[in-house]
mmCIF file of C-alpha atoms in Angstrom:
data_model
loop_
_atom_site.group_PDB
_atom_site.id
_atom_site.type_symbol
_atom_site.label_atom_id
_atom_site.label_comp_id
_atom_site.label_asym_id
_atom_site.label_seq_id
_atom_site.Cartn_x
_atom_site.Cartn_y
_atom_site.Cartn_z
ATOM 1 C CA UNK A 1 32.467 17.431 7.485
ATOM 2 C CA UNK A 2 30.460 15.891 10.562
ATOM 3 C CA UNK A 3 30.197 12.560 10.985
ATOM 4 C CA UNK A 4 27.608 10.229 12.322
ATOM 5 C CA UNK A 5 26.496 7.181 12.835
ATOM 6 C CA UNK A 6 22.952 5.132 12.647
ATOM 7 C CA UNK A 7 20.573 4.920 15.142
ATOM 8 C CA UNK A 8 17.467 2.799 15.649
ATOM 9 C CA UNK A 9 14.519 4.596 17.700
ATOM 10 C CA UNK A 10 14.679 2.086 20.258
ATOM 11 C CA UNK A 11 18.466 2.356 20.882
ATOM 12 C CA UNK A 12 17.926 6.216 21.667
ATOM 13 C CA UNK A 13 14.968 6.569 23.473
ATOM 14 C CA UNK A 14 12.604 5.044 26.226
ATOM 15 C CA UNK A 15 9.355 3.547 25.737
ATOM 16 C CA UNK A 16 6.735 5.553 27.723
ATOM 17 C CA UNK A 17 3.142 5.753 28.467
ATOM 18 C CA UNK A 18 0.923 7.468 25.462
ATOM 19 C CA UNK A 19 -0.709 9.639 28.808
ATOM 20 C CA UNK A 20 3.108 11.065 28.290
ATOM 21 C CA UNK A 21 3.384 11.334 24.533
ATOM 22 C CA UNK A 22 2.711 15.278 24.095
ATOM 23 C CA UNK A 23 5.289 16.401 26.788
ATOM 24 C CA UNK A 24 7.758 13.969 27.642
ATOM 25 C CA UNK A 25 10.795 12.113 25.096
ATOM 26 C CA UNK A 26 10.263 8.761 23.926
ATOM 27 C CA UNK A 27 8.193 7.220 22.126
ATOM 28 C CA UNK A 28 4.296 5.737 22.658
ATOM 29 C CA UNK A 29 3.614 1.947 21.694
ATOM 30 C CA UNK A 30 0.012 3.171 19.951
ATOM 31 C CA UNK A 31 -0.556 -0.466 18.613
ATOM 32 C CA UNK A 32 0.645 -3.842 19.790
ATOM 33 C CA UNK A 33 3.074 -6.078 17.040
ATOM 34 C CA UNK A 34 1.219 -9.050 15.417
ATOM 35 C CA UNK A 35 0.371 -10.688 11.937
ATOM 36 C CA UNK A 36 -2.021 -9.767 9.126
ATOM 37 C CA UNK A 37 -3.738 -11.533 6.493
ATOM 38 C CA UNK A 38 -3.140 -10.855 2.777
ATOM 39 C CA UNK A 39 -5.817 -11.226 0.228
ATOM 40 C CA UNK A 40 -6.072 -14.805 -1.273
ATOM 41 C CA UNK A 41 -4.214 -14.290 -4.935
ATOM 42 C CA UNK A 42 -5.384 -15.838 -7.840
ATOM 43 C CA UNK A 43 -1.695 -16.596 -9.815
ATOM 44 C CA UNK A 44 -2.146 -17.725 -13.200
ATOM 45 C CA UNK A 45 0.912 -19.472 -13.826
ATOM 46 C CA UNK A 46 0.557 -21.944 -10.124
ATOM 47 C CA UNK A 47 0.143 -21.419 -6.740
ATOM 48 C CA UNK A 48 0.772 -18.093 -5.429
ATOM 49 C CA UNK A 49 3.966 -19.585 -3.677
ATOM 50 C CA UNK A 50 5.495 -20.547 -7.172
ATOM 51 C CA UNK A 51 5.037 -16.148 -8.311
ATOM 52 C CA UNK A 52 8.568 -14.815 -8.943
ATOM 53 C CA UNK A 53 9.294 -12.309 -6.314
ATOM 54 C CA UNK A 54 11.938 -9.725 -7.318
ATOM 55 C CA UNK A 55 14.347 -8.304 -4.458
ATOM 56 C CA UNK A 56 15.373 -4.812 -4.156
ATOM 57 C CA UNK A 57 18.928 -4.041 -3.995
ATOM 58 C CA UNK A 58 20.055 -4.350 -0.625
ATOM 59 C CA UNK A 59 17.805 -6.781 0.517
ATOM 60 C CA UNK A 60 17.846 -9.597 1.701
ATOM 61 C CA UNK A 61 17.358 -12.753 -0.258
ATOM 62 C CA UNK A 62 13.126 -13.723 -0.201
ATOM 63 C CA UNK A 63 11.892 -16.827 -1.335
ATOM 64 C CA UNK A 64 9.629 -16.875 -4.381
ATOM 65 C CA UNK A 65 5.770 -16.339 -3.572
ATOM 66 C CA UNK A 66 3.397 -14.098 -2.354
ATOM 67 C CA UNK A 67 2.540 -14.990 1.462
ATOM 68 C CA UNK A 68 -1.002 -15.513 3.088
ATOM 69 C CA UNK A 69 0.220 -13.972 6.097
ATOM 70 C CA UNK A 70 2.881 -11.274 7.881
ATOM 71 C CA UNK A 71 4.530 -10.139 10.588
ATOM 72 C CA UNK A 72 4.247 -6.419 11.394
ATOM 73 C CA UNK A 73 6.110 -4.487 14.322
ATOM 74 C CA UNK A 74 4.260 -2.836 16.899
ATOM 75 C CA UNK A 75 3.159 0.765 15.671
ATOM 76 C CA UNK A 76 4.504 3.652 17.749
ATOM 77 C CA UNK A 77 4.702 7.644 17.653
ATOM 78 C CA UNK A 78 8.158 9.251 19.092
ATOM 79 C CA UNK A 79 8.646 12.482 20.705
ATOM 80 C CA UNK A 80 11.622 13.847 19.524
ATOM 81 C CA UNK A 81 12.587 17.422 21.234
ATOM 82 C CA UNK A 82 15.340 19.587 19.747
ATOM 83 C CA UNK A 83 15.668 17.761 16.612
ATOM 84 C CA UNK A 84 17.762 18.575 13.710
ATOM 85 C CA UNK A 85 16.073 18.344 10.199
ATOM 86 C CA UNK A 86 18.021 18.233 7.363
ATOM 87 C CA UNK A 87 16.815 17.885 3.073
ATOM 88 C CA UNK A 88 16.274 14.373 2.116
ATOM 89 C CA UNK A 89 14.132 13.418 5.332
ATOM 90 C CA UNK A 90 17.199 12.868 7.458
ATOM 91 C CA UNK A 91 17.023 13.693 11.277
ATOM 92 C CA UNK A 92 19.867 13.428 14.022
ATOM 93 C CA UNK A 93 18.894 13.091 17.220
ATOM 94 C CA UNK A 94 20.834 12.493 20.403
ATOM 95 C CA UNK A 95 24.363 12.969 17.445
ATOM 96 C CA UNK A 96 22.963 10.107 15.690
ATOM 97 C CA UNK A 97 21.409 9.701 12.384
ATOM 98 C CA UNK A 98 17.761 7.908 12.849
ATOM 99 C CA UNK A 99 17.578 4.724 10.801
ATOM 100 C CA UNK A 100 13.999 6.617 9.752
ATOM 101 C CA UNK A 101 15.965 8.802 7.352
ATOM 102 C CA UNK A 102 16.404 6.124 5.001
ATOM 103 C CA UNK A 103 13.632 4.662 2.664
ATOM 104 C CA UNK A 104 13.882 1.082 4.348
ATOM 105 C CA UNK A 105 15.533 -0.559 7.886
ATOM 106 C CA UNK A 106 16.959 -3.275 5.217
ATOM 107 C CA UNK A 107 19.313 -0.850 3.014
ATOM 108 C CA UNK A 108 21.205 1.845 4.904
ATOM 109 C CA UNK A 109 24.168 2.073 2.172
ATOM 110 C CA UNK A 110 22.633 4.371 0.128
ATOM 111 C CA UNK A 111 21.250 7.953 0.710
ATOM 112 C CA UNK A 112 20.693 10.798 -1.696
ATOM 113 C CA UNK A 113 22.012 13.598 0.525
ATOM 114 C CA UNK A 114 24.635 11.660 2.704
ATOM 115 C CA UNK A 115 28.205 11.350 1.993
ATOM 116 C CA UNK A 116 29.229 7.546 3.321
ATOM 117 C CA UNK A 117 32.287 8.022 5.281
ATOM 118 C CA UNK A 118 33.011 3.816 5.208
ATOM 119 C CA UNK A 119 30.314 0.992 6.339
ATOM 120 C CA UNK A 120 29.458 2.749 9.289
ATOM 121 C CA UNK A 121 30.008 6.461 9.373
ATOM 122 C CA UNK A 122 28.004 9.318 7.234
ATOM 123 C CA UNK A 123 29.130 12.889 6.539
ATOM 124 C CA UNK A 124 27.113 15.857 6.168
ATOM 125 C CA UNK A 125 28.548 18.894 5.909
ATOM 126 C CA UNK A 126 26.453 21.289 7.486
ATOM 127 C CA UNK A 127 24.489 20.683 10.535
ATOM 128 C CA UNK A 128 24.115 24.327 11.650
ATOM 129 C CA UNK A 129 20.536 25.467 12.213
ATOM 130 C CA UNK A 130 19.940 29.250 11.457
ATOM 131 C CA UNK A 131 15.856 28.288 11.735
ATOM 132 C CA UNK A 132 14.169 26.756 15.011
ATOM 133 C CA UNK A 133 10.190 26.029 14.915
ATOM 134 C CA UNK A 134 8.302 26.055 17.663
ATOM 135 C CA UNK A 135 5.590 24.251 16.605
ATOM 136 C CA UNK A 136 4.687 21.009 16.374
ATOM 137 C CA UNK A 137 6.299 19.079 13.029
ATOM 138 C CA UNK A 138 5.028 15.804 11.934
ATOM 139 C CA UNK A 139 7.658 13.624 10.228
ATOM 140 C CA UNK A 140 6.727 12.847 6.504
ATOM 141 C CA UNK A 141 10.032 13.564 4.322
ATOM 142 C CA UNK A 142 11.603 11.200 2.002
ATOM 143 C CA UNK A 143 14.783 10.960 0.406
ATOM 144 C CA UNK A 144 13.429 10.317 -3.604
ATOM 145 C CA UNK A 145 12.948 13.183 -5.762
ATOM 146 C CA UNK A 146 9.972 12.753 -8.066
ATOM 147 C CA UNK A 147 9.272 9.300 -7.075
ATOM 148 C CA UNK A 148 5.364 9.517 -6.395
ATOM 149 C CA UNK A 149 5.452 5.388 -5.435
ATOM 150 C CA UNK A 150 7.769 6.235 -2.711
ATOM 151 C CA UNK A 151 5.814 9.059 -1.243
ATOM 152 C CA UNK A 152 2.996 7.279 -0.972
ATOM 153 C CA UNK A 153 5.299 4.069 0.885
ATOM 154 C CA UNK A 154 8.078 5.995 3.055
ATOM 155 C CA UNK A 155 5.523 9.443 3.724
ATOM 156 C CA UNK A 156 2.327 8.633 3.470
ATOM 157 C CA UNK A 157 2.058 5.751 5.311
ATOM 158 C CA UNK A 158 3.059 7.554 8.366
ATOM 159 C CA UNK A 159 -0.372 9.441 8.218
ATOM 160 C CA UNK A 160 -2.114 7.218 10.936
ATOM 161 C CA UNK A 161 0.409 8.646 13.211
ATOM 162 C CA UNK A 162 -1.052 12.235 12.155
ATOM 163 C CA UNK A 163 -4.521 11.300 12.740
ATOM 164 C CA UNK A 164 -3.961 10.095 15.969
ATOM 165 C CA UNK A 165 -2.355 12.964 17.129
ATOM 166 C CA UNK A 166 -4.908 14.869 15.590
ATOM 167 C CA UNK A 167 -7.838 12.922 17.046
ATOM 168 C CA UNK A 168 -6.824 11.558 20.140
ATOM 169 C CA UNK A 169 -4.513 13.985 21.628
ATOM 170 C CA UNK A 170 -6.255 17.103 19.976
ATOM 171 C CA UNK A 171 -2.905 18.510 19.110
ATOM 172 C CA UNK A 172 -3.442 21.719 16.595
ATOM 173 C CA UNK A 173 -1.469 23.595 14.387
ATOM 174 C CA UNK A 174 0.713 20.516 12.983
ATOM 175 C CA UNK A 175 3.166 21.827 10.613
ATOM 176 C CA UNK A 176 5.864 19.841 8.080
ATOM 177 C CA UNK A 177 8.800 19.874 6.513
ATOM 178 C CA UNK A 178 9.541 18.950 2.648
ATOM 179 C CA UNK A 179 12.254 18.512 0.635
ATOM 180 C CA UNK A 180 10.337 18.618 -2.941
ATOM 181 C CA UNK A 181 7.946 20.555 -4.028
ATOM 182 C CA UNK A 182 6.103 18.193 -6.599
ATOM 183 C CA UNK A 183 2.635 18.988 -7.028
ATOM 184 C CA UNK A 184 1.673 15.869 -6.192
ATOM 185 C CA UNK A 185 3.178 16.187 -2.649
ATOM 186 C CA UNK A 186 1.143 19.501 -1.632
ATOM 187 C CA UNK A 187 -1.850 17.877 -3.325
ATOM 188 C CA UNK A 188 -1.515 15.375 -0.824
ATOM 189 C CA UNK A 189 -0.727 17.162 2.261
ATOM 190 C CA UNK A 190 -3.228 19.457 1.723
ATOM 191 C CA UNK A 191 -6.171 16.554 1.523
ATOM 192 C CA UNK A 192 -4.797 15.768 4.749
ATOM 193 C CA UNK A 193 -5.598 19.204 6.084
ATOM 194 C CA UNK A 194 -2.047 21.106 6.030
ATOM 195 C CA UNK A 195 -2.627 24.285 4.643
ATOM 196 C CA UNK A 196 0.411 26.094 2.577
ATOM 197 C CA UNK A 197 1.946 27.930 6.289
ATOM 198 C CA UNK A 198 2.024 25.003 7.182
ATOM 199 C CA UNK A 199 3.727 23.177 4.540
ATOM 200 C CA UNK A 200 7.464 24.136 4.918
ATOM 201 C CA UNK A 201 9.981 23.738 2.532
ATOM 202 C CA UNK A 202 13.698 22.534 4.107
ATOM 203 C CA UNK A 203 16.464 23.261 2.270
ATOM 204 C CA UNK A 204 18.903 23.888 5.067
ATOM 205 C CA UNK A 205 19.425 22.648 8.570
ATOM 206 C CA UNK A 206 16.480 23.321 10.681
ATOM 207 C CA UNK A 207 15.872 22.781 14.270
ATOM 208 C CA UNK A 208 12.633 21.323 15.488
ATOM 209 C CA UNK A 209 11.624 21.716 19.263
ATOM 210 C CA UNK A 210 8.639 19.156 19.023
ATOM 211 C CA UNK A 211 9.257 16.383 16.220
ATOM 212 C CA UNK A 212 6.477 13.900 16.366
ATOM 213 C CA UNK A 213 7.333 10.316 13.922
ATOM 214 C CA UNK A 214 4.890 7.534 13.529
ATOM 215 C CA UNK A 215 6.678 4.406 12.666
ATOM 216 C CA UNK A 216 5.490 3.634 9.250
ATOM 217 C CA UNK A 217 2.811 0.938 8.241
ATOM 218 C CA UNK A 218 4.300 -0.298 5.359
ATOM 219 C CA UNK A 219 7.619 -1.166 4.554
ATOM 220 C CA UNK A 220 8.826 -2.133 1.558
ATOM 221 C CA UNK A 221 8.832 -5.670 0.516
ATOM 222 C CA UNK A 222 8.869 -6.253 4.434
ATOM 223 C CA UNK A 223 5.303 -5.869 6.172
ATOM 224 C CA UNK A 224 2.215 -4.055 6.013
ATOM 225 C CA UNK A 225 0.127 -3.062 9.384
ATOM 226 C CA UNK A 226 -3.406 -2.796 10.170
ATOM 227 C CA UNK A 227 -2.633 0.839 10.838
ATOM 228 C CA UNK A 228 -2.459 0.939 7.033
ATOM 229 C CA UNK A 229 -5.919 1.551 6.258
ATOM 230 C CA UNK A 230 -5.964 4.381 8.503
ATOM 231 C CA UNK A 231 -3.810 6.945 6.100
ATOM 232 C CA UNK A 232 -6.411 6.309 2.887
ATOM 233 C CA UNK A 233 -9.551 5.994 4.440
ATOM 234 C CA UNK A 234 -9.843 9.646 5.121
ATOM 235 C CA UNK A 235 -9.611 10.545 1.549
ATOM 236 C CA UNK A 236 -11.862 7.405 0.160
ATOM 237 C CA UNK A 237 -14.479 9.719 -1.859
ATOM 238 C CA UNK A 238 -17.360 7.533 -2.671
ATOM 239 C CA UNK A 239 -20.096 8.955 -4.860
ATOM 240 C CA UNK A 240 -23.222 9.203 -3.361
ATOM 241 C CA UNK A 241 -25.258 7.125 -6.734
ATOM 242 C CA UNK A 242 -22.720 4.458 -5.859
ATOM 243 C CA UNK A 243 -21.692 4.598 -9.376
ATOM 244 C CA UNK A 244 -18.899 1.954 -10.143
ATOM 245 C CA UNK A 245 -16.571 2.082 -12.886
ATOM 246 C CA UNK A 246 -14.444 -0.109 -14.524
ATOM 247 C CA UNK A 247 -11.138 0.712 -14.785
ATOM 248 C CA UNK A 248 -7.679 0.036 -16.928
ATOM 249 C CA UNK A 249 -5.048 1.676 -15.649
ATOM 250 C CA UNK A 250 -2.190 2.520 -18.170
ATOM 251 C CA UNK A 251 1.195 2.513 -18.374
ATOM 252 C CA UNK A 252 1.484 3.174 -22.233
ATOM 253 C CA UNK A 253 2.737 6.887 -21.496
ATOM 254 C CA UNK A 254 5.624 5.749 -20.211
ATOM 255 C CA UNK A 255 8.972 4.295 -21.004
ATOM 256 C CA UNK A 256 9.891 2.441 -17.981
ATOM 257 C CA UNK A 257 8.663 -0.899 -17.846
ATOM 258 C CA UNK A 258 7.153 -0.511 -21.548
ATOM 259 C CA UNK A 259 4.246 -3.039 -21.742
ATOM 260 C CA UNK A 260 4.632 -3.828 -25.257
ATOM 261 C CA UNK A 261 0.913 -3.564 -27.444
ATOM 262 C CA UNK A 262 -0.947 -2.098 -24.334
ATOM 263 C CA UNK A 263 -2.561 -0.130 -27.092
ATOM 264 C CA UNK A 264 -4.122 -3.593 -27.688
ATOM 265 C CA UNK A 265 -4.955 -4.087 -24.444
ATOM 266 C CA UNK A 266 -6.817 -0.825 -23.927
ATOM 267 C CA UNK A 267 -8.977 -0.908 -26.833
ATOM 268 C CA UNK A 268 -9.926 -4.329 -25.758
ATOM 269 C CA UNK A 269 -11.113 -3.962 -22.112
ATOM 270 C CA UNK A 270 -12.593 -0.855 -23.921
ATOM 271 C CA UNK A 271 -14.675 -2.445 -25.921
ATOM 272 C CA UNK A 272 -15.761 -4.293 -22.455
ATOM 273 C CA UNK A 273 -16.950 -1.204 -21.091
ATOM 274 C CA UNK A 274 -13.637 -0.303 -19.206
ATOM 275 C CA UNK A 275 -12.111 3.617 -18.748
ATOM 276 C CA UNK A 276 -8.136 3.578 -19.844
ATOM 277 C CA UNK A 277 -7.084 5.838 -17.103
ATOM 278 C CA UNK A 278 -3.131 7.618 -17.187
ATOM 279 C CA UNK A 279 -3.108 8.658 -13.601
ATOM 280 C CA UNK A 280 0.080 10.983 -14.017
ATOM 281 C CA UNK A 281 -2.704 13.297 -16.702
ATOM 282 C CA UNK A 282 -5.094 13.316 -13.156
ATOM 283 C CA UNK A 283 -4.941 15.439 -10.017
ATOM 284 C CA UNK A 284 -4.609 13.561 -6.858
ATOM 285 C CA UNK A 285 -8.001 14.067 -6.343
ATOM 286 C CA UNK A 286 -9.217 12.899 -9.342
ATOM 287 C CA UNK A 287 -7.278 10.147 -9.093
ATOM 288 C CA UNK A 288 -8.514 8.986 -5.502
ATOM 289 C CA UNK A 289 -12.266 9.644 -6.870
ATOM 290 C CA UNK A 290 -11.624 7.048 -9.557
ATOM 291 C CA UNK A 291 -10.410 4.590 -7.607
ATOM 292 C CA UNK A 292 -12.737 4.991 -4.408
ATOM 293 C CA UNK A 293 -15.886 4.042 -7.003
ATOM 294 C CA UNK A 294 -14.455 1.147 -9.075
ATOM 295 C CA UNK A 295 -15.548 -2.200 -9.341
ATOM 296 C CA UNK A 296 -13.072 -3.824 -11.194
ATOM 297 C CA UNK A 297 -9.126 -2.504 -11.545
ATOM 298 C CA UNK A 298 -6.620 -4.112 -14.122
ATOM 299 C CA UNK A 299 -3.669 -2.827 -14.607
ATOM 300 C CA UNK A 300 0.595 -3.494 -14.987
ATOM 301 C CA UNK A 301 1.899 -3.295 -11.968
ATOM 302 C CA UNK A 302 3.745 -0.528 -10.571
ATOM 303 C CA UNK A 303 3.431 3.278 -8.770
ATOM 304 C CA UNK A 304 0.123 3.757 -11.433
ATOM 305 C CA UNK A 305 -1.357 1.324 -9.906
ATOM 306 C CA UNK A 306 -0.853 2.293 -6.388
ATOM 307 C CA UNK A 307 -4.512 3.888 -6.163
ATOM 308 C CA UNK A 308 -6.169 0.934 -6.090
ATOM 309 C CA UNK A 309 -5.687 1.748 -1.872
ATOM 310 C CA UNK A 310 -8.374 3.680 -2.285
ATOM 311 C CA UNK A 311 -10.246 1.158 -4.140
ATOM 312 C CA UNK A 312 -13.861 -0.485 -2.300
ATOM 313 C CA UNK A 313 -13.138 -3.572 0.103
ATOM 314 C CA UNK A 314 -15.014 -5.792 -2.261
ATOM 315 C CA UNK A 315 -13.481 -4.098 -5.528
ATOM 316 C CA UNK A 316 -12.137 -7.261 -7.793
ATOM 317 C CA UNK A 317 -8.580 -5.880 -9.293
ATOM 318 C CA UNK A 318 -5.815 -8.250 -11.626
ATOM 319 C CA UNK A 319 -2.037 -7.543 -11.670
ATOM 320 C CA UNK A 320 -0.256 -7.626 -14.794
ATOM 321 C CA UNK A 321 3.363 -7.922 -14.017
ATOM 322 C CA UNK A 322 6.809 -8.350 -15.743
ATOM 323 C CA UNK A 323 8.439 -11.329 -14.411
ATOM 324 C CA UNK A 324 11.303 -9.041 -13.740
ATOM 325 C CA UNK A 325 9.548 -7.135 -11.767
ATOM 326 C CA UNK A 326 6.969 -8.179 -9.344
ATOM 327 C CA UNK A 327 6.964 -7.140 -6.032
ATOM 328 C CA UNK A 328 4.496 -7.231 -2.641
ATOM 329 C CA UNK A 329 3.420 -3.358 -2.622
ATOM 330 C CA UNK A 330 0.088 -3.537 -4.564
ATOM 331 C CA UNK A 331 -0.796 -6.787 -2.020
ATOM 332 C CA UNK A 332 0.297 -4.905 0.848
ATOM 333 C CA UNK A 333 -1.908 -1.817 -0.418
ATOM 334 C CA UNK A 334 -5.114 -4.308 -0.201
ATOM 335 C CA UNK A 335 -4.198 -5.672 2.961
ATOM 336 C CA UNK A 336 -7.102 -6.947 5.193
ATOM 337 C CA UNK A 337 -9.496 -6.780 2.526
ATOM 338 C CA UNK A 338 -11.533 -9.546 2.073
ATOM 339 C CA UNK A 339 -11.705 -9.685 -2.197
ATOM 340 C CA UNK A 340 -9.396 -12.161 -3.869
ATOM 341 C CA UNK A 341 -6.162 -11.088 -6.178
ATOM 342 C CA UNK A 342 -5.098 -12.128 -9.665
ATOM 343 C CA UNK A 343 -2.134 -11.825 -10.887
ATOM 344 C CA UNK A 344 -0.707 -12.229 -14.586
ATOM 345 C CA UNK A 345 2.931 -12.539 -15.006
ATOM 346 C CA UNK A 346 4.228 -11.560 -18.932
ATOM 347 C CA UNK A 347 8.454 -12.279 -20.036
ATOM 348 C CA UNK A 348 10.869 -9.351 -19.839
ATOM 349 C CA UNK A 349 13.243 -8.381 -22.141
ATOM 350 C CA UNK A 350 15.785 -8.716 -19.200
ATOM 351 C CA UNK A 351 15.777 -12.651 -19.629
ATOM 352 C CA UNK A 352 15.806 -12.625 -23.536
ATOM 353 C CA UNK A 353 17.246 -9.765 -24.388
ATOM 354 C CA UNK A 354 21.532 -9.193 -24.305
ATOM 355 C CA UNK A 355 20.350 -5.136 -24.467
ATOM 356 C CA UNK A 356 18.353 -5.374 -20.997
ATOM 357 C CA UNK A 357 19.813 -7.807 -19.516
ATOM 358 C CA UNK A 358 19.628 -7.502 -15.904
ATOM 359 C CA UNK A 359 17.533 -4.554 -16.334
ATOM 360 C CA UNK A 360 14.506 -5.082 -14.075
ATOM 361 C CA UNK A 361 12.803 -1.827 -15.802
ATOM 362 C CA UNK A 362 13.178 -3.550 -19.520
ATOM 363 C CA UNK A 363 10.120 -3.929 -21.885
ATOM 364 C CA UNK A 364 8.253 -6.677 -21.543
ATOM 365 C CA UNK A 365 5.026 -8.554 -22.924
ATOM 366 C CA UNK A 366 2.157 -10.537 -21.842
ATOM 367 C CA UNK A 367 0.404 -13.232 -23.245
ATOM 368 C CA UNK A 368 -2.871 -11.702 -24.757
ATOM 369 C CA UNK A 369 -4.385 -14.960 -24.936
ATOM 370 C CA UNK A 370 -4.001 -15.750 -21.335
ATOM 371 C CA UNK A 371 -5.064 -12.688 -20.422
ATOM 372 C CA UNK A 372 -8.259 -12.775 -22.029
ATOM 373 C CA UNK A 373 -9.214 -16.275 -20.646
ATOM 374 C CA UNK A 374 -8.720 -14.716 -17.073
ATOM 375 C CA UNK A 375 -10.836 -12.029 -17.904
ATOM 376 C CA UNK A 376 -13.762 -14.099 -19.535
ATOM 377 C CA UNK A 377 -13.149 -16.859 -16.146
ATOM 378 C CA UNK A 378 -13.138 -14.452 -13.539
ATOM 379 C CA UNK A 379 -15.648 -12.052 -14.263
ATOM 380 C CA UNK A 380 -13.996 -9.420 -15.008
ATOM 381 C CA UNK A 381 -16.053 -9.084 -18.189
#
């Protein structure tokens, strides 16, 4: 068993000029640190600092609300040379463990493919690499199996850092390395121009002689960057008629987080013209087209609703949300657009309930009333 310890970028490696970036070590401040503004929310229970936030394990304690504003480190790309790859997005460098391999900077006491050693030390038990590529490998591994919302947060939104590279340094034949092979993930990769030699499954140890890793421009429950919009904007697909639908996105397929009569729901925003829409039945593709040419977006909250990144600047789109279970991804996702949020909080089971309790996944309900007033005041019908 080898062990190892965490390592921030900055703690390994110097800061040089982007000029340097495609031959030298380090890594390339590409945009400077600063704040962003959120979309104005719309809470129907107060004030948007009054809507019940809920924190992931290992993080820190937030304060309730949804801010107007945040903070966002400066966006770099690292050079990493002679890198060691391993399943489950981890990569040592310099005998370290990067603090990248993890799906946040806020919880490093829990990875699927490390053995913790005690509050500081990881094993793995294999680090020898009977594969070396020469060619250049873009960083965009995660640690989740078959969680779609977290390769769209901890992989995807790395993808301005591939663009970049792409586009400003002309750099060419840009391969990767992935743990899972979920459809959904080559679907992806490949509408980001990686063709299948280029897409390489890791399920050993594999050295890397070029590893290039954009810091990410989203983190979870932490900040979102203006380097966000970058990684959808290139697969927007807006319809040249301009056609735009209204959408319900659905959750009724699904037992996590059951939204109790959403059959109700549907049929009602139905009968107002809407399209129910169960993303997980839809290609990536499909699903991106939907979203690119909607006007209007409701929907619980959660990984379904994550498309609405792709959704128009001026699209209007409402929250539904367990009060269990509300957290700022979907706000981050509409960063810097200029369209007001609304947000509907309904009662979980996990309050009410001695079966759930504690359980921020539990069933829950909303108040169909409520909902129907926002609907009627807000134009959403």
């Amino acid at each position: 068993m080898h062990s190892f310890t965490i390592a921030q970028i900055e703690d390994l490696f110097e800061k040089i000029n982007q000029e340097e970036l495609l031959t030298n070590e380090g890594y390339a401040e590409i945009m400077a640190s600063g704040e962003i503004q959120l979309p104005e929310l719309y809470y129907a229970y107060g004030t948007q600092k009054r809507v019940p936030i809920q924190c992931p394990i290992g993080m820190p304690p937030q304060t309730s609300g949804i801010p107007t504003s945040i903070a966002y480190p400066a966006m770099t790309i690292t050079h990493i040379k002679n890198a060691i790859l391993l399943p489950g997005g981890i990569i040592i460098a310099k005998n370290k463990i990067l603090i990248d391999s993890f799906a946040s900077n806020w919880d490093t006491t829990y990875h699927n493919f490390l053995k913790k050693i005690d509050e500081t030390h990881w094993g793995i038990s294999n680090i020898s690499t009977n594969i070396t590529i020469d060619y250049p490998v873009f960083f965009c591994d995660y640690q989740h199996s078959d969680f779609y919302g977290h390769f769209m947060l901890d992989s995807l939104t790395r993808m301005w850092g591939l663009l970049y590279l792409k586009n400003f340094y002309g750099l060419k034949n840009i391969h990767t390395l992935q743990t899972f092979t979920k459809q959904y993930i080559t679907e992806y990769l490949k509408l980001y121009q990686f063709n299948d030699e280029q897409i390489i499954q890791i399920t050993e140890p594999v050295l890397v002689k070029d590893l290039f890793l954009a810091k990410k421009s989203l983190q979870i429950q932490e900040y979102c960057s203006p380097a966000l919009p970058l990684c959808w904007n290139p697969l927007k697909r807006p319809l040249v008629n301009n056609h735009k639908a209204r959408l319900y996105i659905s959750r009724r397929t699904q037992t996590k987080r059951a939204l109790h009569d959403e059959d109700k729901i549907e049929r009602f925003f139905a009968s107002h013209g809407y399209t129910t829409i169960y993303p997980e039945t839809l290609s990536i593709a499909q699903q991106i087209i939907l979203f690119s040419n909607a006007s209007h977006i409701i929907g619980p909250s959660g990984t379904n609703m994550f498309g609405i990144a792709f959704a128009p600047p001026d699209c209007q789109i409402m929250i539904l949300a367990s009060n269990a279970f509300v957290h700022y991804s979907e706000f981050f996702l509409r960063c810097q657009s200029s369209e007001k949020m609304y947000l509907l909080t309904g009662k979980s089971e996990a309050y009410i309930s001695a079966k759930y309790a504690g359980d921020i996944n539990a069933p829950w309900s909303i108040n169909f009333d409520k909902l129907q007033e926002m609907a009627y005041n807000f134009n959403f019908i």
